[in-house]
Coordinates of N, CA and C in Angstrom, one line a residue:
M268 N 0.8 -1.2 0.0 CA 0.0 0.0 0.0 C 0.9 1.3 0.0
T269 N 2.0 1.2 0.8 CA 2.9 2.4 0.9 C 3.5 2.6 -0.5
A270 N 3.9 1.5 -1.2 CA 4.5 1.7 -2.5 C 3.6 2.3 -3.5
A271 N 2.3 1.9 -3.4 CA 1.3 2.4 -4.3 C 1.1 3.9 -4.1
L272 N 1.1 4.3 -2.8 CA 0.9 5.7 -2.4 C 2.1 6.5 -3.0
A273 N 3.3 6.0 -2.8 CA 4.5 6.7 -3.2 C 4.4 6.8 -4.8
E274 N 4.0 5.8 -5.5 CA 3.9 5.8 -6.9 C 2.9 6.9 -7.4
T275 N 1.8 6.9 -6.7 CA 0.7 7.9 -7.0 C 1.2 9.3 -6.8
E276 N 1.9 9.5 -5.7 CA 2.4 10.9 -5.4 C 3.4 11.3 -6.4
A277 N 4.3 10.4 -6.8 CA 5.2 10.7 -7.9 C 4.5 11.0 -9.2
R278 N 3.5 10.3 -9.5 CA 2.7 10.6 -10.7 C 2.1 11.9 -10.6
L279 N 1.5 12.3 -9.5 CA 0.9 13.6 -9.3 C 2.0 14.7 -9.4
A280 N 3.2 14.5 -8.9 CA 4.2 15.5 -9.1 C 4.6 15.7 -10.6
D281 N 4.6 14.5 -11.3 CA 4.9 14.6 -12.7 C 3.8 15.4 -13.5
L282 N 2.6 15.2 -13.1 CA 1.5 15.9 -13.7 C 1.5 17.4 -13.4
A283 N 1.9 17.7 -12.2 CA 2.0 19.1 -11.8 C 3.1 19.8 -12.7
T284 N 4.2 19.1 -12.8 CA 5.3 19.7 -13.7 C 4.8 19.8 -15.1
T285 N 4.1 18.8 -15.6 CA 3.6 18.9 -17.0 C 2.6 20.1 -17.1
R286 N 1.8 20.3 -16.2 CA 0.8 21.4 -16.2 C 1.5 22.7 -16.3
K287 N 2.6 22.8 -15.5 CA 3.4 24.1 -15.4 C 4.0 24.3 -16.8
V288 N 4.6 23.3 -17.4 CA 5.3 23.5 -18.7 C 4.3 23.9 -19.7
I289 N 3.1 23.2 -19.7 CA 2.1 23.6 -20.7 C 1.6 25.0 -20.5
A290 N 1.4 25.4 -19.3 CA 0.9 26.7 -19.0 C 1.9 27.8 -19.4
E291 N 3.2 27.5 -19.4 CA 4.2 28.4 -19.9 C 4.2 28.6 -21.4
R292 N 3.7 27.6 -22.1 CA 3.7 27.6 -23.5 C 2.5 28.2 -24.1
V293 N 1.4 28.4 -23.3 CA 0.2 28.9 -23.8 C 0.4 30.4 -24.0
P294 N -0.1 30.9 -25.2 CA 0.1 32.4 -25.5 C -0.7 33.2 -24.4
P295 N -0.1 34.3 -24.0 CA -0.8 35.2 -23.0 C -2.2 35.6 -23.5
G296 N -3.1 35.7 -22.6 CA -4.4 36.1 -22.9 C -5.3 35.0 -23.3
T297 N -4.8 33.8 -23.5 CA -5.6 32.7 -23.9 C -6.3 32.1 -22.7
K298 N -7.6 31.9 -22.8 CA -8.4 31.3 -21.7 C -8.4 29.8 -21.9
P299 N -8.2 29.0 -20.8 CA -8.2 27.6 -20.9 C -9.6 27.1 -21.2
D300 N -9.7 25.9 -21.8 CA -11.0 25.3 -22.0 C -11.6 24.9 -20.7
P301 N -13.0 25.1 -20.6 CA -13.6 24.7 -19.3 C -13.5 23.2 -19.1
P302 N -13.4 22.7 -17.9 CA -13.3 21.3 -17.7 C -14.6 20.6 -18.0
E303 N -14.5 19.4 -18.5 CA -15.7 18.6 -18.8 C -16.3 18.2 -17.5
T304 N -17.6 18.3 -17.5 CA -18.4 18.0 -16.3 C -18.8 16.6 -16.2
N305 N -19.0 15.9 -17.4 CA -19.5 14.6 -17.4 C -18.7 13.8 -18.5
T306 N -17.6 13.2 -18.2 CA -16.8 12.5 -19.2 C -17.4 11.1 -19.4
A307 N -17.0 10.5 -20.5 CA -17.4 9.1 -20.8 C -17.1 8.2 -19.6
Y308 N -15.9 8.4 -19.0 CA -15.6 7.5 -17.9 C -16.5 7.7 -16.7
Q309 N -16.9 8.9 -16.5 CA -17.8 9.2 -15.4 C -19.2 8.5 -15.6
A310 N -19.6 8.6 -16.9 CA -20.9 8.0 -17.3 C -20.8 6.5 -17.1
I311 N -19.7 5.9 -17.5 CA -19.5 4.4 -17.4 C -19.5 4.0 -15.9
V312 N -18.7 4.7 -15.1 CA -18.6 4.4 -13.7 C -20.0 4.6 -13.0
N313 N -20.7 5.6 -13.3 CA -22.0 5.9 -12.8 C -23.0 4.7 -13.1
A314 N -22.9 4.2 -14.4 CA -23.8 3.1 -14.8 C -23.5 1.9 -13.9
F315 N -22.2 1.6 -13.7 CA -21.9 0.4 -12.9 C -22.3 0.6 -11.4
N316 N -22.2 1.9 -11.0 CA -22.6 2.1 -9.6 C -24.1 2.0 -9.4
Q317 N -24.8 2.3 -10.4 CA -26.3 2.2 -10.3 C -26.7 0.8 -10.5
H318 N -25.9 -0.1 -11.1 CA -26.3 -1.5 -11.3 C -25.1 -2.4 -10.9
P319 N -24.8 -2.4 -9.6 CA -23.5 -3.1 -9.1 C -23.5 -4.6 -9.4
G320 N -24.6 -5.2 -9.4 CA -24.6 -6.7 -9.6 C -24.7 -7.1 -11.0
R321 N -24.9 -6.2 -11.9 CA -25.1 -6.5 -13.3 C -23.9 -6.5 -14.2
A322 N -23.7 -7.5 -15.1 CA -22.6 -7.5 -16.0 C -23.1 -6.9 -17.3
F323 N -22.2 -6.1 -17.9 CA -22.6 -5.4 -19.2 C -21.6 -5.8 -20.3
R324 N -22.1 -5.9 -21.5 CA -21.3 -5.8 -22.7 C -21.2 -4.4 -23.1
A325 N -20.2 -4.0 -23.9 CA -20.0 -2.6 -24.2 C -21.2 -2.1 -25.0
R326 N -21.8 -2.9 -25.9 CA -22.9 -2.4 -26.7 C -24.1 -2.2 -25.8
E327 N -24.3 -3.1 -24.8 CA -25.4 -2.9 -23.8 C -25.3 -1.7 -23.0
L328 N -24.0 -1.4 -22.6 CA -23.8 -0.2 -21.8 C -24.1 1.1 -22.7
H329 N -23.7 1.0 -23.9 CA -24.1 2.2 -24.8 C -25.6 2.4 -24.9
A330 N -26.3 1.3 -25.1 CA -27.8 1.4 -25.1 C -28.3 2.0 -23.8
L331 N -27.8 1.5 -22.7 CA -28.3 2.0 -21.4 C -28.0 3.5 -21.2
L332 N -26.8 4.0 -21.7 CA -26.4 5.4 -21.6 C -26.9 6.3 -22.7
G333 N -27.6 5.7 -23.7 CA -28.0 6.5 -24.8 C -26.9 7.0 -25.7
M334 N -25.8 6.2 -25.7 CA -24.7 6.6 -26.6 C -24.8 6.0 -27.9
P335 N -24.1 6.5 -29.0 CA -24.2 5.8 -30.3 C -23.7 4.4 -30.2
T336 N -24.2 3.5 -31.0 CA -23.8 2.1 -31.0 C -23.1 1.7 -32.3
D337 N -22.5 2.7 -33.0 CA -21.7 2.3 -34.1 C -20.4 1.6 -33.6
E338 N -19.8 0.8 -34.5 CA -18.7 -0.1 -34.1 C -17.5 0.7 -33.5
A339 N -17.2 1.8 -34.2 CA -16.0 2.6 -33.7 C -16.2 3.2 -32.3
T340 N -17.4 3.7 -32.0 CA -17.6 4.2 -30.7 C -17.7 3.1 -29.6
V341 N -18.2 2.0 -30.0 CA -18.3 0.9 -29.0 C -16.9 0.4 -28.8
N342 N -16.0 0.3 -29.8 CA -14.7 -0.1 -29.6 C -13.9 0.8 -28.6
V343 N -14.2 2.1 -28.7 CA -13.5 3.0 -27.7 C -14.0 2.7 -26.3
T344 N -15.3 2.4 -26.1 CA -15.8 2.0 -24.8 C -15.2 0.7 -24.4
R345 N -15.0 -0.3 -25.3 CA -14.4 -1.5 -24.9 C -13.0 -1.3 -24.3
S346 N -12.3 -0.3 -24.9 CA -10.9 0.0 -24.5 C -11.0 0.6 -23.1
R347 N -12.0 1.5 -22.9 CA -12.2 2.1 -21.6 C -12.5 1.1 -20.5
L348 N -13.4 0.1 -20.9 CA -13.8 -0.9 -19.9 C -12.6 -1.8 -19.6
G349 N -11.7 -2.1 -20.5 CA -10.5 -2.8 -20.3 C -9.6 -2.1 -19.3
R350 N -9.5 -0.8 -19.5 CA -8.6 0.0 -18.6 C -9.2 0.1 -17.2
L351 N -10.5 0.2 -17.1 CA -11.1 0.2 -15.7 C -11.0 -1.2 -15.1
A352 N -11.0 -2.3 -15.9 CA -10.7 -3.6 -15.3 C -9.3 -3.7 -14.9
R353 N -8.3 -3.3 -15.6 CA -6.9 -3.3 -15.2 C -6.6 -2.5 -14.0
Q354 N -7.4 -1.4 -13.8 CA -7.2 -0.6 -12.6 C -7.9 -1.2 -11.4
G355 N -8.7 -2.2 -11.6 CA -9.3 -2.9 -10.5 C -10.7 -2.5 -10.1
F356 N -11.3 -1.5 -10.9 CA -12.6 -1.1 -10.6 C -13.7 -2.1 -11.1
L357 N -13.4 -2.8 -12.2 CA -14.3 -3.7 -12.8 C -13.7 -5.1 -12.8
T358 N -14.5 -6.1 -12.9 CA -14.1 -7.5 -13.2 C -14.7 -8.0 -14.5
Q359 N -14.1 -9.1 -15.0 CA -14.7 -9.7 -16.2 C -15.2 -11.1 -15.9
P360 N -16.5 -11.2 -15.6 CA -17.1 -12.5 -15.3 C -17.2 -13.3 -16.5
G361 N -17.2 -12.8 -17.7 CA -17.2 -13.5 -18.9 C -16.3 -12.8 -19.9
R362 N -16.1 -13.5 -21.1 CA -15.1 -13.0 -22.1 C -15.3 -11.5 -22.5
V363 N -16.5 -11.1 -22.7 CA -16.8 -9.7 -23.2 C -17.7 -9.0 -22.2
R364 N -17.8 -9.4 -21.0 CA -18.7 -8.8 -20.0 C -17.9 -8.2 -18.9
Y365 N -18.4 -7.1 -18.4 CA -17.7 -6.4 -17.3 C -18.7 -6.1 -16.2
Q366 N -18.2 -6.2 -15.0 CA -19.1 -6.0 -13.8 C -18.3 -5.2 -12.8
K367 N -19.0 -4.5 -11.9 CA -18.3 -3.7 -10.9 C -17.8 -4.7 -9.9
R368 N -16.5 -4.4 -9.5 CA -15.9 -5.3 -8.5 C -16.5 -5.0 -7.1
T369 N -16.9 -6.0 -6.4 CA -17.5 -5.8 -5.1 C -16.6 -6.2 -4.0

């Protein structure tokens, strides 16, 4: 746990440095883009939080969230689901199904 905390703190320090470098390169007087209030990741996590015992396929998740179901968009969501599974938020009870880790 201590190692994970140290790794996370190091990553945060790297991000702070990156933010500072980017801020120095932005032309004066330029306003930053407003932060997104509801990202795709937030929508996915919210769906799993609302249905903690249910396993979803990417296409089913798109239908639930009212997102487009074209193949390219669903593939992006498959990638996001895989990332959330690798981070430990989701499990894969089946080959192409994802469920919230309990």
